[in-house]
Amino acid sequence: MPVTHVSHRGLTLPAVGLGTYKLKGAVGAEAIARGVQLGYTLLDSAYNYENEGTVGEGIRACGEPRGGLIVTSKLPGRYQRHDDALVTVQESLYRTGLSNIDLYLIHWPNPAQGLYVEAFEALLEAREAGLISHVGVCNFLPEHLEALKDATGEYPEVNQIELHPYFPQTEALAFHRERGIITQAWSPLRRGGELFEERAITAPAARLGVSPAEVVVAWHVAIGSLPIPKSAHPDRQLANLRAQDLELTPEEVAAITALGRPDGRMKNQDPAVYEEF
Ligand SMILES: NC(=O)c1ccc[n+]([C@@H]2O[C@H](COP(=O)([O-])OP(=O)(O)OC[C@H]3O[C@@H](n4cnc5c(N)ncnc54)[C@H](OP(=O)(O)O)[C@@H]3O)[C@@H](O)[C@H]2O)c1
């Protein structure tokens, strides 16, 4: 049985999705088309990545029917006002060339701006209008999620957060699980580097005869996180996707989680104070 994630409103997502940050232009569209042909069914994009057009082109170029593909985009901080948010969703549709976007996320809460509830309400309206099918957020802390629930009676269906072995977000995962919110992990591989040298990762990689990146993907799947690794290369795309079937022992999973540290964020982007427009 393939692993899937199901939200409180029935959104069903696969075990692994494809990140697309920096995949742009003809090369990016080809990489995205390859990803879909290899079996990815969840594509993560954002208005601010300036590649929604590339995602749309990649989907058309791969020649597969759209059915079953889940396309994601994100609302930038500068467009969180109600009317701006609705226009931005329309603009995302024009850029992708799609008539509906499956999953639309608020990119950052930007709490000092005080507009994320208004933005969420606008996205619920866009859902009512059929422009998008599901509404989620990124980088929301529990207090932000509770503010949405208090104002609208609804939690978002997805919270996409920074999550990797140096920042395993164990409490956020449990908080989301109890509320039917799917946890997606951004920068799930922490963009490689020193993480891939850790013994807790290289040891299972040697045991299984796979790369450190594949072990990290398998760890995400084991802890209930949905990773969206980005790769421009078909061999790595395929390896990352297939890694969902690798079996780590409970001890191996625990040893990787133990790499977590309070300052493990990649760029110290704490959603309580960080703002992105
Ligand atoms: N919501 C947010 O605020 C937010 C923030 C950041 C990112 N994101 C999303 O999350 C996605 C993933 O995060 P990310 O792109 O920052 O980082 P990532 O997926 O952790 O790492 C991507 C890097 O790892 C390399 N890589 C991928 N697979 C590999 C493998 N099997 N072996 C070795 N290296 C491998 C890629 O290189 P190659 O391409 O050369 O293979 C790329 O340099 C983004 O693309 C974006 O869609 C969301």
GROMACS .gro file of C-alpha atoms and ligand atoms in nm:
model
  325
    1MET     CA    1   0.000   0.000   0.000
    2PRO     CA    2   0.155   0.333  -0.097
    3VAL     CA    3   0.170   0.587   0.185
    4THR     CA    4  -0.069   0.878   0.149
    5HIS     CA    5  -0.169   1.171   0.364
    6VAL     CA    6  -0.533   1.270   0.410
    7SER     CA    7  -0.645   1.609   0.545
    8HIS     CA    8  -0.952   1.688   0.756
    9ARG     CA    9  -1.137   1.781   0.434
   10GLY     CA   10  -1.031   1.474   0.241
   11LEU     CA   11  -0.737   1.613   0.043
   12THR     CA   12  -0.523   1.309  -0.035
   13LEU     CA   13  -0.155   1.364  -0.105
   14PRO     CA   14   0.124   1.122  -0.200
   15ALA     CA   15   0.422   1.033   0.021
   16VAL     CA   16   0.667   1.252  -0.176
   17GLY     CA   17   0.620   1.562  -0.394
   18LEU     CA   18   0.845   1.756  -0.630
   19GLY     CA   19   0.984   2.096  -0.524
   20THR     CA   20   1.032   2.341  -0.808
   21TYR     CA   21   1.217   2.639  -0.658
   22LYS     CA   22   1.469   2.757  -0.921
   23LEU     CA   23   1.321   2.535  -1.194
   24LYS     CA   24   1.247   2.799  -1.457
   25GLY     CA   25   1.230   2.846  -1.832
   26ALA     CA   26   1.266   2.570  -2.090
   27VAL     CA   27   1.514   2.370  -1.878
   28GLY     CA   28   1.281   2.394  -1.579
   29ALA     CA   29   0.974   2.292  -1.781
   30GLU     CA   30   1.162   1.989  -1.912
   31ALA     CA   31   1.268   1.891  -1.558
   32ILE     CA   32   0.909   1.921  -1.436
   33ALA     CA   33   0.774   1.720  -1.732
   34ARG     CA   34   1.032   1.449  -1.657
   35GLY     CA   35   0.928   1.448  -1.293
   36VAL     CA   36   0.565   1.389  -1.386
   37GLN     CA   37   0.663   1.115  -1.631
   38LEU     CA   38   0.868   0.950  -1.356
   39GLY     CA   39   0.562   0.939  -1.132
   40TYR     CA   40   0.544   1.260  -0.927
   41THR     CA   41   0.183   1.363  -0.873
   42LEU     CA   42   0.238   1.663  -0.642
   43LEU     CA   43   0.412   1.974  -0.778
   44ASP     CA   44   0.505   2.257  -0.542
   45SER     CA   45   0.530   2.607  -0.686
   46ALA     CA   46   0.477   2.965  -0.568
   47TYR     CA   47   0.390   3.305  -0.712
   48ASN     CA   48   0.722   3.429  -0.574
   49TYR     CA   49   0.926   3.158  -0.751
   50GLU     CA   50   0.821   3.323  -1.078
   51ASN     CA   51   0.781   2.978  -1.229
   52GLU     CA   52   0.406   2.910  -1.232
   53GLY     CA   53   0.427   2.946  -1.611
   54THR     CA   54   0.708   2.690  -1.617
   55VAL     CA   55   0.498   2.447  -1.413
   56GLY     CA   56   0.204   2.488  -1.652
   57GLU     CA   57   0.434   2.439  -1.952
   58GLY     CA   58   0.594   2.133  -1.790
   59ILE     CA   59   0.251   1.975  -1.736
   60ARG     CA   60   0.152   2.039  -2.098
   61ALA     CA   61   0.490   1.920  -2.231
   62CYS     CA   62   0.485   1.587  -2.049
   63GLY     CA   63   0.190   1.478  -2.254
   64GLU     CA   64   0.022   1.307  -1.959
   65PRO     CA   65  -0.339   1.389  -1.881
   66ARG     CA   66  -0.373   1.641  -1.596
   67GLY     CA   67  -0.597   1.406  -1.397
   68GLY     CA   68  -0.448   1.305  -1.064
   69LEU     CA   69  -0.183   1.578  -1.066
   70ILE     CA   70  -0.191   1.812  -0.768
   71VAL     CA   71  -0.055   2.157  -0.849
   72THR     CA   72   0.035   2.388  -0.561
   73SER     CA   73   0.102   2.761  -0.556
   74LYS     CA   74   0.143   3.020  -0.280
   75LEU     CA   75   0.020   3.368  -0.196
   76PRO     CA   76   0.301   3.621  -0.135
   77GLY     CA   77   0.304   3.838   0.178
   78ARG     CA   78   0.255   4.159  -0.020
   79TYR     CA   79  -0.083   4.038  -0.147
   80GLN     CA   80  -0.248   3.927   0.178
   81ARG     CA   81  -0.522   4.193   0.163
   82HIS     CA   82  -0.855   4.037   0.064
   83ASP     CA   83  -0.893   4.188  -0.283
   84ASP     CA   84  -0.523   4.152  -0.366
   85ALA     CA   85  -0.535   3.785  -0.266
   86LEU     CA   86  -0.825   3.711  -0.501
   87VAL     CA   87  -0.653   3.887  -0.792
   88THR     CA   88  -0.330   3.698  -0.716
   89VAL     CA   89  -0.510   3.363  -0.736
   90GLN     CA   90  -0.651   3.467  -1.075
   91GLU     CA   91  -0.303   3.574  -1.185
   92SER     CA   92  -0.165   3.233  -1.078
   93LEU     CA   93  -0.430   3.066  -1.291
   94TYR     CA   94  -0.340   3.279  -1.594
   95ARG     CA   95   0.031   3.209  -1.543
   96THR     CA   96  -0.014   2.832  -1.515
   97GLY     CA   97  -0.274   2.822  -1.791
   98LEU     CA   98  -0.488   2.600  -1.567
   99SER     CA   99  -0.854   2.663  -1.487
  100ASN     CA  100  -0.811   2.546  -1.127
  101ILE     CA  101  -0.522   2.515  -0.883
  102ASP     CA  102  -0.556   2.217  -0.652
  103LEU     CA  103  -0.382   2.355  -0.345
  104TYR     CA  104  -0.314   2.720  -0.265
  105LEU     CA  105  -0.104   2.811   0.040
  106ILE     CA  106  -0.036   3.136   0.226
  107HIS     CA  107   0.343   3.157   0.187
  108TRP     CA  108   0.431   3.313   0.527
  109PRO     CA  109   0.211   3.439   0.812
  110ASN     CA  110   0.398   3.774   0.839
  111PRO     CA  111   0.234   3.824   1.180
  112ALA     CA  112   0.352   4.186   1.221
  113GLN     CA  113   0.146   4.272   0.913
  114GLY     CA  114  -0.167   4.129   1.079
  115LEU     CA  115  -0.336   4.022   0.755
  116TYR     CA  116  -0.307   3.643   0.742
  117VAL     CA  117  -0.664   3.580   0.865
  118GLU     CA  118  -0.797   3.814   0.594
  119ALA     CA  119  -0.585   3.629   0.337
  120PHE     CA  120  -0.719   3.291   0.455
  121GLU     CA  121  -1.078   3.416   0.427
  122ALA     CA  122  -1.008   3.533   0.072
  123LEU     CA  123  -0.866   3.191  -0.019
  124LEU     CA  124  -1.176   3.020   0.125
  125GLU     CA  125  -1.380   3.245  -0.107
  126ALA     CA  126  -1.159   3.147  -0.401
  127ARG     CA  127  -1.231   2.785  -0.309
  128GLU     CA  128  -1.605   2.855  -0.302
  129ALA     CA  129  -1.571   3.010  -0.648
  130GLY     CA  130  -1.394   2.698  -0.777
  131LEU     CA  131  -1.067   2.875  -0.860
  132ILE     CA  132  -0.878   2.654  -0.615
  133SER     CA  133  -0.974   2.325  -0.453
  134HIS     CA  134  -0.791   2.323  -0.120
  135VAL     CA  135  -0.649   2.590   0.110
  136GLY     CA  136  -0.335   2.558   0.318
  137VAL     CA  137  -0.053   2.761   0.468
  138CYS     CA  138   0.323   2.756   0.509
  139ASN     CA  139   0.535   2.847   0.806
  140PHE     CA  140   0.241   2.889   1.044
  141LEU     CA  141   0.301   2.837   1.416
  142PRO     CA  142   0.026   2.680   1.632
  143GLU     CA  143  -0.092   3.025   1.746
  144HIS     CA  144  -0.142   3.130   1.381
  145LEU     CA  145  -0.332   2.808   1.304
  146GLU     CA  146  -0.558   2.862   1.606
  147ALA     CA  147  -0.628   3.220   1.495
  148LEU     CA  148  -0.751   3.087   1.158
  149LYS     CA  149  -0.971   2.829   1.328
  150ASP     CA  150  -1.115   3.089   1.569
  151ALA     CA  151  -1.198   3.329   1.285
  152THR     CA  152  -1.335   3.084   1.027
  153GLY     CA  153  -1.412   2.758   1.208
  154GLU     CA  154  -1.158   2.585   0.985
  155TYR     CA  155  -0.794   2.483   0.997
  156PRO     CA  156  -0.592   2.490   0.676
  157GLU     CA  157  -0.553   2.145   0.520
  158VAL     CA  158  -0.173   2.167   0.485
  159ASN     CA  159   0.106   2.344   0.673
  160GLN     CA  160   0.431   2.343   0.477
  161ILE     CA  161   0.721   2.407   0.717
  162GLU     CA  162   1.098   2.389   0.725
  163LEU     CA  163   1.163   2.031   0.837
  164HIS     CA  164   1.477   1.817   0.800
  165PRO     CA  165   1.700   1.614   1.033
  166TYR     CA  166   1.863   1.925   1.184
  167PHE     CA  167   1.515   2.070   1.252
  168PRO     CA  168   1.275   1.775   1.290
  169GLN     CA  169   0.972   1.972   1.418
  170THR     CA  170   0.844   1.683   1.628
  171GLU     CA  171   0.590   1.897   1.817
  172ALA     CA  172   0.453   2.062   1.502
  173LEU     CA  173   0.404   1.719   1.342
  174ALA     CA  174   0.200   1.600   1.642
  175PHE     CA  175   0.000   1.926   1.657
  176HIS     CA  176  -0.091   1.897   1.289
  177ARG     CA  177  -0.169   1.525   1.308
  178GLU     CA  178  -0.422   1.580   1.587
  179ARG     CA  179  -0.605   1.838   1.374
  180GLY     CA  180  -0.603   1.668   1.034
  181ILE     CA  181  -0.347   1.911   0.892
  182ILE     CA  182  -0.096   1.752   0.654
  183THR     CA  183   0.267   1.844   0.730
  184GLN     CA  184   0.472   1.912   0.418
  185ALA     CA  185   0.849   1.956   0.462
  186TRP     CA  186   1.031   2.229   0.271
  187SER     CA  187   1.406   2.202   0.214
  188PRO     CA  188   1.360   1.838   0.322
  189LEU     CA  189   1.722   1.757   0.229
  190ARG     CA  190   1.842   2.086   0.381
  191ARG     CA  191   1.983   2.137   0.033
  192GLY     CA  192   2.247   1.865   0.093
  193GLY     CA  193   2.590   1.965   0.225
  194GLU     CA  194   2.709   1.868   0.573
  195LEU     CA  195   2.388   1.681   0.653
  196PHE     CA  196   2.486   1.411   0.404
  197GLU     CA  197   2.810   1.347   0.601
  198GLU     CA  198   2.632   1.261   0.927
  199ARG     CA  199   2.698   0.905   1.044
  200ALA     CA  200   2.332   0.860   1.141
  201ILE     CA  201   2.259   0.902   0.769
  202THR     CA  202   2.564   0.746   0.602
  203ALA     CA  203   2.534   0.423   0.806
  204PRO     CA  204   2.182   0.331   0.685
  205ALA     CA  205   2.281   0.451   0.337
  206ALA     CA  206   2.566   0.197   0.335
  207ARG     CA  207   2.343  -0.077   0.477
  208LEU     CA  208   2.078  -0.023   0.211
  209GLY     CA  209   2.318   0.062  -0.075
  210VAL     CA  210   2.153   0.401  -0.140
  211SER     CA  211   2.254   0.769  -0.121
  212PRO     CA  212   2.226   0.985   0.193
  213ALA     CA  213   1.949   1.187   0.021
  214GLU     CA  214   1.740   0.871  -0.016
  215VAL     CA  215   1.783   0.791   0.354
  216VAL     CA  216   1.665   1.142   0.443
  217VAL     CA  217   1.354   1.100   0.225
  218ALA     CA  218   1.284   0.761   0.390
  219TRP     CA  219   1.319   0.926   0.733
  220HIS     CA  220   1.056   1.187   0.639
  221VAL     CA  221   0.816   0.914   0.534
  222ALA     CA  222   0.883   0.722   0.857
  223ILE     CA  223   0.801   1.021   1.081
  224GLY     CA  224   0.483   1.120   0.891
  225SER     CA  225   0.630   1.420   0.709
  226LEU     CA  226   0.564   1.477   0.337
  227PRO     CA  227   0.892   1.588   0.176
  228ILE     CA  228   0.900   1.789  -0.147
  229PRO     CA  229   1.266   1.756  -0.256
  230LYS     CA  230   1.367   1.961  -0.557
  231SER     CA  231   1.594   1.814  -0.819
  232ALA     CA  232   1.660   1.918  -1.175
  233HIS     CA  233   1.802   1.575  -1.257
  234PRO     CA  234   1.588   1.273  -1.355
  235ASP     CA  235   1.813   1.022  -1.177
  236ARG     CA  236   1.787   1.212  -0.849
  237GLN     CA  237   1.416   1.278  -0.899
  238LEU     CA  238   1.359   0.906  -0.941
  239ALA     CA  239   1.581   0.812  -0.646
  240ASN     CA  240   1.401   1.060  -0.419
  241LEU     CA  241   1.061   0.927  -0.527
  242ARG     CA  242   1.153   0.561  -0.486
  243ALA     CA  243   1.308   0.625  -0.145
  244GLN     CA  244   0.956   0.621   0.001
  245ASP     CA  245   0.976   0.240  -0.017
  246LEU     CA  246   1.300   0.210   0.185
  247GLU     CA  247   1.266   0.062   0.532
  248LEU     CA  248   1.470   0.221   0.808
  249THR     CA  249   1.482   0.051   1.147
  250PRO     CA  250   1.322   0.236   1.442
  251GLU     CA  251   1.674   0.286   1.582
  252GLU     CA  252   1.791   0.443   1.255
  253VAL     CA  253   1.489   0.676   1.249
  254ALA     CA  254   1.552   0.777   1.611
  255ALA     CA  255   1.923   0.841   1.546
  256ILE     CA  256   1.839   1.073   1.253
  257THR     CA  257   1.576   1.259   1.456
  258ALA     CA  258   1.840   1.302   1.729
  259LEU     CA  259   2.043   1.518   1.487
  260GLY     CA  260   1.787   1.792   1.556
  261ARG     CA  261   1.909   2.104   1.734
  262PRO     CA  262   1.738   2.428   1.840
  263ASP     CA  263   1.940   2.636   1.590
  264GLY     CA  264   1.895   2.380   1.314
  265ARG     CA  265   1.699   2.608   1.081
  266MET     CA  266   1.881   2.674   0.755
  267LYS     CA  267   1.862   3.054   0.765
  268ASN     CA  268   1.714   3.134   1.104
  269GLN     CA  269   1.376   3.216   0.949
  270ASP     CA  270   1.157   3.206   1.261
  271PRO     CA  271   0.793   3.256   1.149
  272ALA     CA  272   0.718   3.445   1.472
  273VAL     CA  273   0.926   3.737   1.344
  274TYR     CA  274   1.042   3.664   0.989
  275GLU     CA  275   0.855   3.846   0.714
  276GLU     CA  276   0.855   3.765   0.343
  277PHE     CA  277   0.679   3.976   0.087
  278LIG     N1  278   0.710   2.731   0.179
  278LIG     C1  279   0.832   2.780   0.187
  278LIG     O1  280   0.854   2.880   0.257
  278LIG     C2  281   0.943   2.713   0.113
  278LIG     C3  282   1.076   2.752   0.137
  278LIG     C4  283   1.177   2.686   0.068
  278LIG     C5  284   1.145   2.583  -0.023
  278LIG     N2  285   1.015   2.549  -0.047
  278LIG     C6  286   0.978   2.440  -0.142
  278LIG     O2  287   1.046   2.323  -0.099
  278LIG     C7  288   1.116   2.267  -0.211
  278LIG     C8  289   1.237   2.189  -0.166
  278LIG     O3  290   1.326   2.270  -0.090
  278LIG     P1  291   1.466   2.324  -0.148
  278LIG     O4  292   1.463   2.329  -0.296
  278LIG     O5  293   1.493   2.449  -0.074
  278LIG     O6  294   1.572   2.219  -0.094
  278LIG     P2  295   1.591   2.058  -0.095
  278LIG     O7  296   1.484   1.994  -0.173
  278LIG     O8  297   1.616   2.018   0.045
  278LIG     O9  298   1.729   2.041  -0.169
  278LIG     C9  299   1.744   2.071  -0.306
  278LIG    C10  300   1.892   2.054  -0.339
  278LIG    O10  301   1.931   1.918  -0.317
  278LIG    C11  302   1.982   1.863  -0.437
  278LIG     N3  303   1.934   1.724  -0.446
  278LIG    C12  304   1.807   1.683  -0.472
  278LIG     N4  305   1.800   1.549  -0.472
  278LIG    C13  306   1.925   1.503  -0.447
  278LIG    C14  307   1.982   1.373  -0.436
  278LIG     N5  308   1.906   1.262  -0.450
  278LIG     N6  309   2.115   1.364  -0.410
  278LIG    C15  310   2.190   1.475  -0.395
  278LIG     N7  311   2.142   1.599  -0.405
  278LIG    C16  312   2.010   1.615  -0.430
  278LIG    C17  313   1.932   1.950  -0.549
  278LIG    O11  314   2.024   1.957  -0.655
  278LIG     P3  315   1.985   1.918  -0.809
  278LIG    O12  316   1.867   1.999  -0.849
  278LIG    O13  317   2.111   1.957  -0.882
  278LIG    O14  318   1.960   1.771  -0.809
  278LIG    C18  319   1.921   2.088  -0.481
  278LIG    O15  320   2.048   2.154  -0.483
  278LIG    C19  321   1.149   2.391  -0.295
  278LIG    O16  322   1.191   2.357  -0.426
  278LIG    C20  323   1.019   2.465  -0.286
  278LIG    O17  324   0.925   2.407  -0.377
  278LIG    C21  325   0.913   2.614   0.022
   0.00000   0.00000   0.00000
